[in-house]
Amino acid sequence: MRTGLVGRSVAALAFAGVLAPAAASAFEQTDKPSITSVTADHPRQMAAGLAIFNRRVRPVLIARCLKCHGGEAEVQSGFNLATREGLLAGGTNGKAITLGNSRGSRLVRLISHVEEPHMPQDGAKLPAAEIEQIAAWIDHGAPYDEGLIPTAKPAPSWTERTIDAKARDFWSFQPLAISKPPEDATHSLWPRNPLDAFIQKGLDRHKLAPNSEAAPRTLIRRVTFDLIGLPPTAGDLEAFESNPSPAAYTALVDRLLASPHYGNRWARHWLDLARFAESHGFEHDYDRPTAYHYRDFVIRAFNDDLPYDRFIRWQLAGDELAPHDSLALMATGFLAAGVHSTQITKNEVEKQRYDELDDMLATTGNALLGLSIGCARCHDHKFDPIPQADYYRL
């Protein structure tokens, strides 16, 4: 017995919606359909027939046949071809088609004017090319993907979900607050400033003690690498080691913050959040010259101490908020910093556009809102308070 695998294959295709409802009616040639009548080539034949139906046959049936056989008027001769079930059932005069055999199908003989009544009854004969397409469609199993008359589809279930009021307590929704330094962190030499008190409380909780004070050489190396990503010069080392006073340290930090290298060093962290790259990605990975504009905006924002609210708003809509400010226009590169395939076919344009929109939205959520919005492209978010409906509204 070798029919079981073929039968399961056809059932799987029907279940997946690839051939449904075509596969469900594929064996209606006899009163007792046999699974052995299906060949291994059946799925390919049905797929090819479906392509013919969508490109060539559906428009003809709707324009020239549906008015009398399945449209709003009375169905003539009991023949309703609005659905595949109606097509296979035939009418009061018997079967209309024989699957896989267009020459033996009465429908083809009628539209070819080989047999009366000639069809379409109230118009000119169909062009030979259209008749050939209908015949080829029948020879491929006459599949439908859906009926010829559009039917209202139920609204997707994700539109019904609402977010519980408790979800407003999500961590990234909380307003900023000023925290007072702990008062119970008291030590003779440490902490030296309010920030140290928070660190000391954490150390006390774990029964740890602060490290010993760093030597001047170690301290200048740490702060210089941290702020500008470069080592201190020999002259800077010598000067600070000879005068490691608090005032000298403050002057050192101020000088490093004023360095153009500060923006280069710290912009890297934001550019990582913004998924920045200097090329398009994918297999060709061409250079992206305009990427430097956005990179330079981020560097300047750090070096110029741009207010954070403006830093965020310009990246989302700088061209709208400050259309005459070149820095604001550079900032909008945030939206287009993701990967972009430069080699796509005509059939991929729409999908590519939605992938880019998803990339913009997911990055905005991750970088600016503390939300992993991208998960809701396929389903209501399981953890963050984002229903799928909100994802598509955004």
PDB file of C-alpha atoms in Angstrom, residues 118-226:
ATOM      1  CA  HIS A 118     -24.005  29.286 -26.802  1.00  0.00           C
ATOM      2  CA  MET A 119     -22.494  31.079 -23.833  1.00  0.00           C
ATOM      3  CA  PRO A 120     -22.365  33.787 -22.696  1.00  0.00           C
ATOM      4  CA  GLN A 121     -25.984  33.975 -23.714  1.00  0.00           C
ATOM      5  CA  ASP A 122     -26.331  37.771 -23.835  1.00  0.00           C
ATOM      6  CA  GLY A 123     -22.985  38.717 -25.341  1.00  0.00           C
ATOM      7  CA  ALA A 124     -20.338  38.001 -27.904  1.00  0.00           C
ATOM      8  CA  LYS A 125     -18.330  34.834 -27.891  1.00  0.00           C
ATOM      9  CA  LEU A 126     -15.337  34.847 -25.572  1.00  0.00           C
ATOM     10  CA  PRO A 127     -11.977  35.494 -27.247  1.00  0.00           C
ATOM     11  CA  ALA A 128     -10.061  32.349 -28.113  1.00  0.00           C
ATOM     12  CA  ALA A 129      -7.312  33.225 -25.603  1.00  0.00           C
ATOM     13  CA  GLU A 130      -9.836  33.375 -22.736  1.00  0.00           C
ATOM     14  CA  ILE A 131     -11.391  30.061 -23.756  1.00  0.00           C
ATOM     15  CA  GLU A 132      -7.923  28.494 -23.795  1.00  0.00           C
ATOM     16  CA  GLN A 133      -7.217  29.799 -20.287  1.00  0.00           C
ATOM     17  CA  ILE A 134     -10.492  28.395 -18.934  1.00  0.00           C
ATOM     18  CA  ALA A 135      -9.709  25.038 -20.574  1.00  0.00           C
ATOM     19  CA  ALA A 136      -6.205  25.015 -19.087  1.00  0.00           C
ATOM     20  CA  TRP A 137      -7.665  25.848 -15.674  1.00  0.00           C
ATOM     21  CA  ILE A 138     -10.049  22.883 -15.881  1.00  0.00           C
ATOM     22  CA  ASP A 139      -7.212  20.619 -17.009  1.00  0.00           C
ATOM     23  CA  HIS A 140      -5.318  21.651 -13.847  1.00  0.00           C
ATOM     24  CA  GLY A 141      -8.217  20.740 -11.544  1.00  0.00           C
ATOM     25  CA  ALA A 142     -10.244  23.988 -11.633  1.00  0.00           C
ATOM     26  CA  PRO A 143      -9.131  25.208  -8.191  1.00  0.00           C
ATOM     27  CA  TYR A 144     -10.564  28.264  -6.429  1.00  0.00           C
ATOM     28  CA  ASP A 145      -8.807  30.102  -3.613  1.00  0.00           C
ATOM     29  CA  GLU A 146     -12.093  31.767  -2.607  1.00  0.00           C
ATOM     30  CA  GLY A 147     -15.511  32.388  -4.081  1.00  0.00           C
ATOM     31  CA  LEU A 148     -16.164  34.908  -6.847  1.00  0.00           C
ATOM     32  CA  ILE A 149     -18.397  36.987  -4.581  1.00  0.00           C
ATOM     33  CA  PRO A 150     -16.493  38.668  -1.715  1.00  0.00           C
ATOM     34  CA  THR A 151     -17.740  37.679   1.707  1.00  0.00           C
ATOM     35  CA  ALA A 152     -17.301  39.604   4.925  1.00  0.00           C
ATOM     36  CA  LYS A 153     -14.518  38.148   7.038  1.00  0.00           C
ATOM     37  CA  PRO A 154     -14.742  38.118  10.823  1.00  0.00           C
ATOM     38  CA  ALA A 155     -12.636  40.670  12.634  1.00  0.00           C
ATOM     39  CA  PRO A 156      -9.392  39.195  13.982  1.00  0.00           C
ATOM     40  CA  SER A 157      -9.536  38.167  17.605  1.00  0.00           C
ATOM     41  CA  TRP A 158      -6.601  40.360  18.592  1.00  0.00           C
ATOM     42  CA  THR A 159      -8.763  43.489  18.303  1.00  0.00           C
ATOM     43  CA  GLU A 160     -10.762  42.286  21.307  1.00  0.00           C
ATOM     44  CA  ARG A 161      -7.928  42.366  23.828  1.00  0.00           C
ATOM     45  CA  THR A 162      -7.730  45.236  26.284  1.00  0.00           C
ATOM     46  CA  ILE A 163      -4.854  46.059  28.597  1.00  0.00           C
ATOM     47  CA  ASP A 164      -5.490  45.745  32.305  1.00  0.00           C
ATOM     48  CA  ALA A 165      -5.239  48.989  34.280  1.00  0.00           C
ATOM     49  CA  LYS A 166      -2.463  47.445  36.370  1.00  0.00           C
ATOM     50  CA  ALA A 167      -0.310  47.397  33.248  1.00  0.00           C
ATOM     51  CA  ARG A 168       0.087  51.158  33.661  1.00  0.00           C
ATOM     52  CA  ASP A 169       2.502  50.295  36.453  1.00  0.00           C
ATOM     53  CA  PHE A 170       4.942  48.884  33.889  1.00  0.00           C
ATOM     54  CA  TRP A 171       8.448  49.912  34.875  1.00  0.00           C
ATOM     55  CA  SER A 172       9.218  52.109  31.864  1.00  0.00           C
ATOM     56  CA  PHE A 173       5.986  54.088  32.327  1.00  0.00           C
ATOM     57  CA  GLN A 174       6.977  55.388  35.757  1.00  0.00           C
ATOM     58  CA  PRO A 175       7.756  59.102  36.045  1.00  0.00           C
ATOM     59  CA  LEU A 176      11.236  60.161  37.068  1.00  0.00           C
ATOM     60  CA  ALA A 177      11.614  60.802  40.777  1.00  0.00           C
ATOM     61  CA  ILE A 178      14.262  62.348  42.993  1.00  0.00           C
ATOM     62  CA  SER A 179      15.644  59.849  45.477  1.00  0.00           C
ATOM     63  CA  LYS A 180      17.172  61.034  48.716  1.00  0.00           C
ATOM     64  CA  PRO A 181      20.530  59.527  49.672  1.00  0.00           C
ATOM     65  CA  PRO A 182      20.308  56.818  52.357  1.00  0.00           C
ATOM     66  CA  GLU A 183      20.922  58.260  55.798  1.00  0.00           C
ATOM     67  CA  ASP A 184      22.124  55.049  57.434  1.00  0.00           C
ATOM     68  CA  ALA A 185      25.271  54.722  55.302  1.00  0.00           C
ATOM     69  CA  THR A 186      27.711  56.416  57.695  1.00  0.00           C
ATOM     70  CA  HIS A 187      31.435  55.799  57.617  1.00  0.00           C
ATOM     71  CA  SER A 188      34.353  57.902  58.743  1.00  0.00           C
ATOM     72  CA  LEU A 189      36.114  58.183  55.359  1.00  0.00           C
ATOM     73  CA  TRP A 190      33.465  57.059  52.914  1.00  0.00           C
ATOM     74  CA  PRO A 191      31.043  58.069  51.407  1.00  0.00           C
ATOM     75  CA  ARG A 192      32.389  61.448  50.366  1.00  0.00           C
ATOM     76  CA  ASN A 193      29.353  62.642  48.342  1.00  0.00           C
ATOM     77  CA  PRO A 194      25.608  61.838  48.075  1.00  0.00           C
ATOM     78  CA  LEU A 195      26.129  59.290  45.274  1.00  0.00           C
ATOM     79  CA  ASP A 196      28.577  57.344  47.406  1.00  0.00           C
ATOM     80  CA  ALA A 197      25.842  56.869  49.997  1.00  0.00           C
ATOM     81  CA  PHE A 198      23.782  54.744  47.557  1.00  0.00           C
ATOM     82  CA  ILE A 199      26.827  52.616  46.748  1.00  0.00           C
ATOM     83  CA  GLN A 200      27.693  52.253  50.420  1.00  0.00           C
ATOM     84  CA  LYS A 201      24.219  51.013  51.269  1.00  0.00           C
ATOM     85  CA  GLY A 202      24.527  48.300  48.617  1.00  0.00           C
ATOM     86  CA  LEU A 203      27.947  47.310  49.915  1.00  0.00           C
ATOM     87  CA  ASP A 204      26.610  47.116  53.464  1.00  0.00           C
ATOM     88  CA  ARG A 205      23.747  44.885  52.330  1.00  0.00           C
ATOM     89  CA  HIS A 206      26.271  42.386  50.999  1.00  0.00           C
ATOM     90  CA  LYS A 207      28.730  42.951  53.858  1.00  0.00           C
ATOM     91  CA  LEU A 208      31.369  44.357  51.560  1.00  0.00           C
ATOM     92  CA  ALA A 209      33.802  47.216  52.068  1.00  0.00           C
ATOM     93  CA  PRO A 210      34.814  49.871  49.524  1.00  0.00           C
ATOM     94  CA  ASN A 211      38.033  49.370  47.619  1.00  0.00           C
ATOM     95  CA  SER A 212      41.022  51.354  48.694  1.00  0.00           C
ATOM     96  CA  GLU A 213      41.504  54.741  47.046  1.00  0.00           C
ATOM     97  CA  ALA A 214      43.045  54.519  43.576  1.00  0.00           C
ATOM     98  CA  ALA A 215      46.535  55.890  43.010  1.00  0.00           C
ATOM     99  CA  PRO A 216      46.666  59.112  40.937  1.00  0.00           C
ATOM    100  CA  ARG A 217      48.075  57.256  37.907  1.00  0.00           C
ATOM    101  CA  THR A 218      45.302  54.652  38.052  1.00  0.00           C
ATOM    102  CA  LEU A 219      42.625  57.299  38.566  1.00  0.00           C
ATOM    103  CA  ILE A 220      43.584  59.431  35.550  1.00  0.00           C
ATOM    104  CA  ARG A 221      43.831  56.376  33.326  1.00  0.00           C
ATOM    105  CA  ARG A 222      40.368  55.181  34.420  1.00  0.00           C
ATOM    106  CA  VAL A 223      38.602  58.490  33.913  1.00  0.00           C
ATOM    107  CA  THR A 224      40.347  59.229  30.608  1.00  0.00           C
ATOM    108  CA  PHE A 225      39.545  55.847  29.098  1.00  0.00           C
ATOM    109  CA  ASP A 226      35.983  56.114  30.420  1.00  0.00           C
TER     110      ASP A 226
END
